[in-house]
Short mmCIF file of C-alpha atoms in Angstrom, two decimals:
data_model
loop_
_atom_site.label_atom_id
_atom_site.label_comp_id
_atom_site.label_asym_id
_atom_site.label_seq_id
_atom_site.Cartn_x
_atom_site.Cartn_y
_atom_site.Cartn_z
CA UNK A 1 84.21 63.09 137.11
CA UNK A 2 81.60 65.26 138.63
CA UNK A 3 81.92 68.41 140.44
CA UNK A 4 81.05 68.59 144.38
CA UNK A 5 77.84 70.34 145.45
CA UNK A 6 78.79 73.97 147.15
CA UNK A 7 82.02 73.92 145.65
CA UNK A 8 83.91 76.05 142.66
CA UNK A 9 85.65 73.25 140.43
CA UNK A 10 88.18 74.75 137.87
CA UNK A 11 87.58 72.90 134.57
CA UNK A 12 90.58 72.22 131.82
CA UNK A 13 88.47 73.11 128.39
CA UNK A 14 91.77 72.10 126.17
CA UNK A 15 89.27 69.84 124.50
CA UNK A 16 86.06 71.88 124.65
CA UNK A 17 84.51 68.50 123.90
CA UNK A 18 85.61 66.84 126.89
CA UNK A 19 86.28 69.38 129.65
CA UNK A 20 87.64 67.84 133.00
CA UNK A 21 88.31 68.63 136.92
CA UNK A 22 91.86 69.83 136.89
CA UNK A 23 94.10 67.58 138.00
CA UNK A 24 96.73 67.63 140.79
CA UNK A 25 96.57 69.77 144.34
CA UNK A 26 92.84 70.03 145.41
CA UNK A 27 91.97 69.24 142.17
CA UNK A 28 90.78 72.54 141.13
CA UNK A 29 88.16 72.53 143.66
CA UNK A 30 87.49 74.90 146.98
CA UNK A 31 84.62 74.06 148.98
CA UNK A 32 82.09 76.56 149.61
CA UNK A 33 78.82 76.86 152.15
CA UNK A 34 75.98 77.01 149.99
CA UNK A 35 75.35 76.75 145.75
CA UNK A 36 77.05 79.71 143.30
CA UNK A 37 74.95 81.39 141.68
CA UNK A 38 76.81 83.54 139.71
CA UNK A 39 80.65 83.80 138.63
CA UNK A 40 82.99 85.97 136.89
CA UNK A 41 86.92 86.38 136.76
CA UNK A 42 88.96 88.93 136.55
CA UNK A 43 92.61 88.43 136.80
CA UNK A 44 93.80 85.96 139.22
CA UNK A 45 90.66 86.25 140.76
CA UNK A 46 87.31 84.52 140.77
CA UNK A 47 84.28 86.16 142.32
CA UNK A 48 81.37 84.32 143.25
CA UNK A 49 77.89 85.19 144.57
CA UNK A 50 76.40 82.32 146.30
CA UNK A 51 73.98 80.97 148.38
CA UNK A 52 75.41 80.89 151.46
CA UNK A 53 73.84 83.21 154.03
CA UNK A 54 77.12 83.80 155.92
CA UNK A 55 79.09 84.19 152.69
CA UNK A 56 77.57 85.58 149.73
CA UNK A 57 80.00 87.47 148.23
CA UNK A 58 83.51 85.54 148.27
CA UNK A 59 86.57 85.61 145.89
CA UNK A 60 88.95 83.17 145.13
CA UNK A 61 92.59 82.94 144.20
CA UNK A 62 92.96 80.98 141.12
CA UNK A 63 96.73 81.87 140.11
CA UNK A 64 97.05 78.04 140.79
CA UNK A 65 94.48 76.51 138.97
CA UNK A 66 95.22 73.17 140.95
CA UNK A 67 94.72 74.39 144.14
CA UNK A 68 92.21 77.57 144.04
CA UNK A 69 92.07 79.30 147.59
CA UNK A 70 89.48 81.07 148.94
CA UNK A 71 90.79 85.03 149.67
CA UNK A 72 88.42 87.26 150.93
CA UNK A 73 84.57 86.72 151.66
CA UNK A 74 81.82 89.50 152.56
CA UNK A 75 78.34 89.01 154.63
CA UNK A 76 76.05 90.56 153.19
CA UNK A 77 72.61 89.54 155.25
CA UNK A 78 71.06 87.37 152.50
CA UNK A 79 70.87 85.29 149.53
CA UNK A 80 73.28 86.65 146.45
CA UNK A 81 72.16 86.18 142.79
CA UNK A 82 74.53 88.04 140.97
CA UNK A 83 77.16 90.21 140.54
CA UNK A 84 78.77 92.58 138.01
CA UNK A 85 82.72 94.19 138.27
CA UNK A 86 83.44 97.42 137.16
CA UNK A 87 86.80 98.72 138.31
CA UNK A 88 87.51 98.04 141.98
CA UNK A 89 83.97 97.60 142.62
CA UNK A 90 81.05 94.57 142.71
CA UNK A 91 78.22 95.04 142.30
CA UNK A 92 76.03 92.11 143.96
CA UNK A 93 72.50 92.01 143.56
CA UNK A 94 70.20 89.48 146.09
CA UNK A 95 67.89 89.48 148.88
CA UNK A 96 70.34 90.62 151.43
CA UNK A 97 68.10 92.65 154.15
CA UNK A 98 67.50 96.05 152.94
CA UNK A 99 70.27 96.13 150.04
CA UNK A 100 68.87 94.41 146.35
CA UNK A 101 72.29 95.84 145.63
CA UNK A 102 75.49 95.60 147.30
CA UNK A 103 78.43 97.31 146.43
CA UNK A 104 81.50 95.69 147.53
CA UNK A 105 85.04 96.56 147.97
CA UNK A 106 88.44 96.50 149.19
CA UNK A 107 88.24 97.38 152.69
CA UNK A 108 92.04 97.55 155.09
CA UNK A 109 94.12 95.36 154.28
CA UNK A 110 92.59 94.21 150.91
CA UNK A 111 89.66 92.52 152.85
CA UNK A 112 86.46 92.97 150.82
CA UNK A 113 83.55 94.57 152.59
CA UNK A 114 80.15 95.90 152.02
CA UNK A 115 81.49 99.68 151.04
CA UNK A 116 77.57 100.94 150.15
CA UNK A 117 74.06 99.65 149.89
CA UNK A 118 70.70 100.45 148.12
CA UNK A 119 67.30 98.86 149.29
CA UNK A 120 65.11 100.31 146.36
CA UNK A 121 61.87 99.97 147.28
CA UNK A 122 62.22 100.90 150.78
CA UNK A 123 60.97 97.68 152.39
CA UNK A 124 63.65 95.40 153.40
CA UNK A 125 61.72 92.01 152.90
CA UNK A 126 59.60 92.66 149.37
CA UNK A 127 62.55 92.69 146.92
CA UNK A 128 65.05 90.67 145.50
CA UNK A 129 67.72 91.91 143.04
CA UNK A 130 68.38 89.53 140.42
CA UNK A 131 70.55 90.58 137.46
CA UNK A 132 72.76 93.76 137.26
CA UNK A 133 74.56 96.03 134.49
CA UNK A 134 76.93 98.60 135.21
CA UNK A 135 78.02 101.71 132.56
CA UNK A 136 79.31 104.63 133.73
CA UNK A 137 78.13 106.11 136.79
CA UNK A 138 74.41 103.87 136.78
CA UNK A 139 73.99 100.27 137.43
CA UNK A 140 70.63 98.52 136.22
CA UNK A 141 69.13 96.17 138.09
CA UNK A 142 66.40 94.02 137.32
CA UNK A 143 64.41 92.69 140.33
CA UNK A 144 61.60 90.22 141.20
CA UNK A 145 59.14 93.14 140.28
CA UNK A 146 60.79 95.59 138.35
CA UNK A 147 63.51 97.15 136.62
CA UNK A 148 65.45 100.16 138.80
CA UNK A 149 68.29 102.75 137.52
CA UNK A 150 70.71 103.82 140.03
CA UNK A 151 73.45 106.88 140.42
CA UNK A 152 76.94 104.91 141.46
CA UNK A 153 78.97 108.21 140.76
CA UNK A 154 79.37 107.79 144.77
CA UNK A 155 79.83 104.08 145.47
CA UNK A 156 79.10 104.91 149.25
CA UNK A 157 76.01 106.45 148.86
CA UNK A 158 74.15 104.98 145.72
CA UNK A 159 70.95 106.44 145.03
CA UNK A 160 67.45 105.22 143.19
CA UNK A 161 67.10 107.16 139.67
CA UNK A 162 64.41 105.62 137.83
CA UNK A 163 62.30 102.59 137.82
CA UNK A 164 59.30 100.45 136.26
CA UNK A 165 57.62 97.99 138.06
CA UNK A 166 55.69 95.59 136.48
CA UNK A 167 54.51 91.81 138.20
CA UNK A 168 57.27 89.62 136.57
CA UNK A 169 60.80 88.74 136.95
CA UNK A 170 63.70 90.38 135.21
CA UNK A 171 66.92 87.97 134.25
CA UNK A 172 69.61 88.06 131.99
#
């Protein structure tokens, strides 16, 4: 009754006290390169930010919750940690080479791709983005060593508004 390692299993929570693989097709589950890490949905959609250094950004197609498929994925350099939607844009946070945040989106022909980038502390190896909020036009993102504020109003070009480092972690 377990789920498989590197893999996104849909559960059936009917009974919230006993939820279980769905059943039929692949069984709910689509295999994936490396752990997730973090998951939303949105529509027929699941997006997942994972571990897997040639994948870290991938969405799924859940309309059949029997046999999920795996629609789109995005390289983004690096480990992903999280991500946030807002609109027609994610924002993934990680340790992606010179972008803590990644802002991904529908590229030709609906395939996702990196659309614009921030490294905010202007060495590519130092930083890892590790939670992220989005409101408005700024996305917050709390890092390995900080807390940053960023300008999204141009989802090409995002750029560093505030920050405050101090030597611990910042999660959810």
């Amino acid at each position: 009754r377990g789920a498989a390692p590197n893999s996104l299993t849909i559960l059936d929570i009917t009974n919230p006290l006993d939820p279980v693989p769905i059943v039929g097709g692949t069984g709910g589950t689509v295999s994936l390169g490396g752990a997730v890490r973090d998951i939303t949905v949105s529509g027929p959609y699941a997006y997942l930010a994972t571990a897997d250094s040639a994948r870290e950004f991938v969405r799924v197609n859940v309309v059949n919750a029997a046999s999920p498929v795996i629609d789109s994925v995005a390289d983004l350099d690096g480990g992903a940690f999280g991500l946030t939607l807002a609109g027609t844009v994610a924002y993934v946070v990680g340790s992606a080479n010179s972008q803590e945040l990644a802002l991904i989106g529908n590229g030709p022909g609906g395939v996702l791709g990196v659309i614009g980038s921030l490294d905010v502390d202007g060495n590519p190896s130092a930083n890892v983005g590790i939670t992220t909020v989005v409101r408005g036009t700024t996305a917050f993102l709390g890092a390995d060593n900080g807390f940053y504020s960023i300008d999204i109003s141009n989802p090409a070009s995002p750029v560093k508004l505030g920050e405050l480092l101090f030597g611990g972690s910042v999660r959810d």
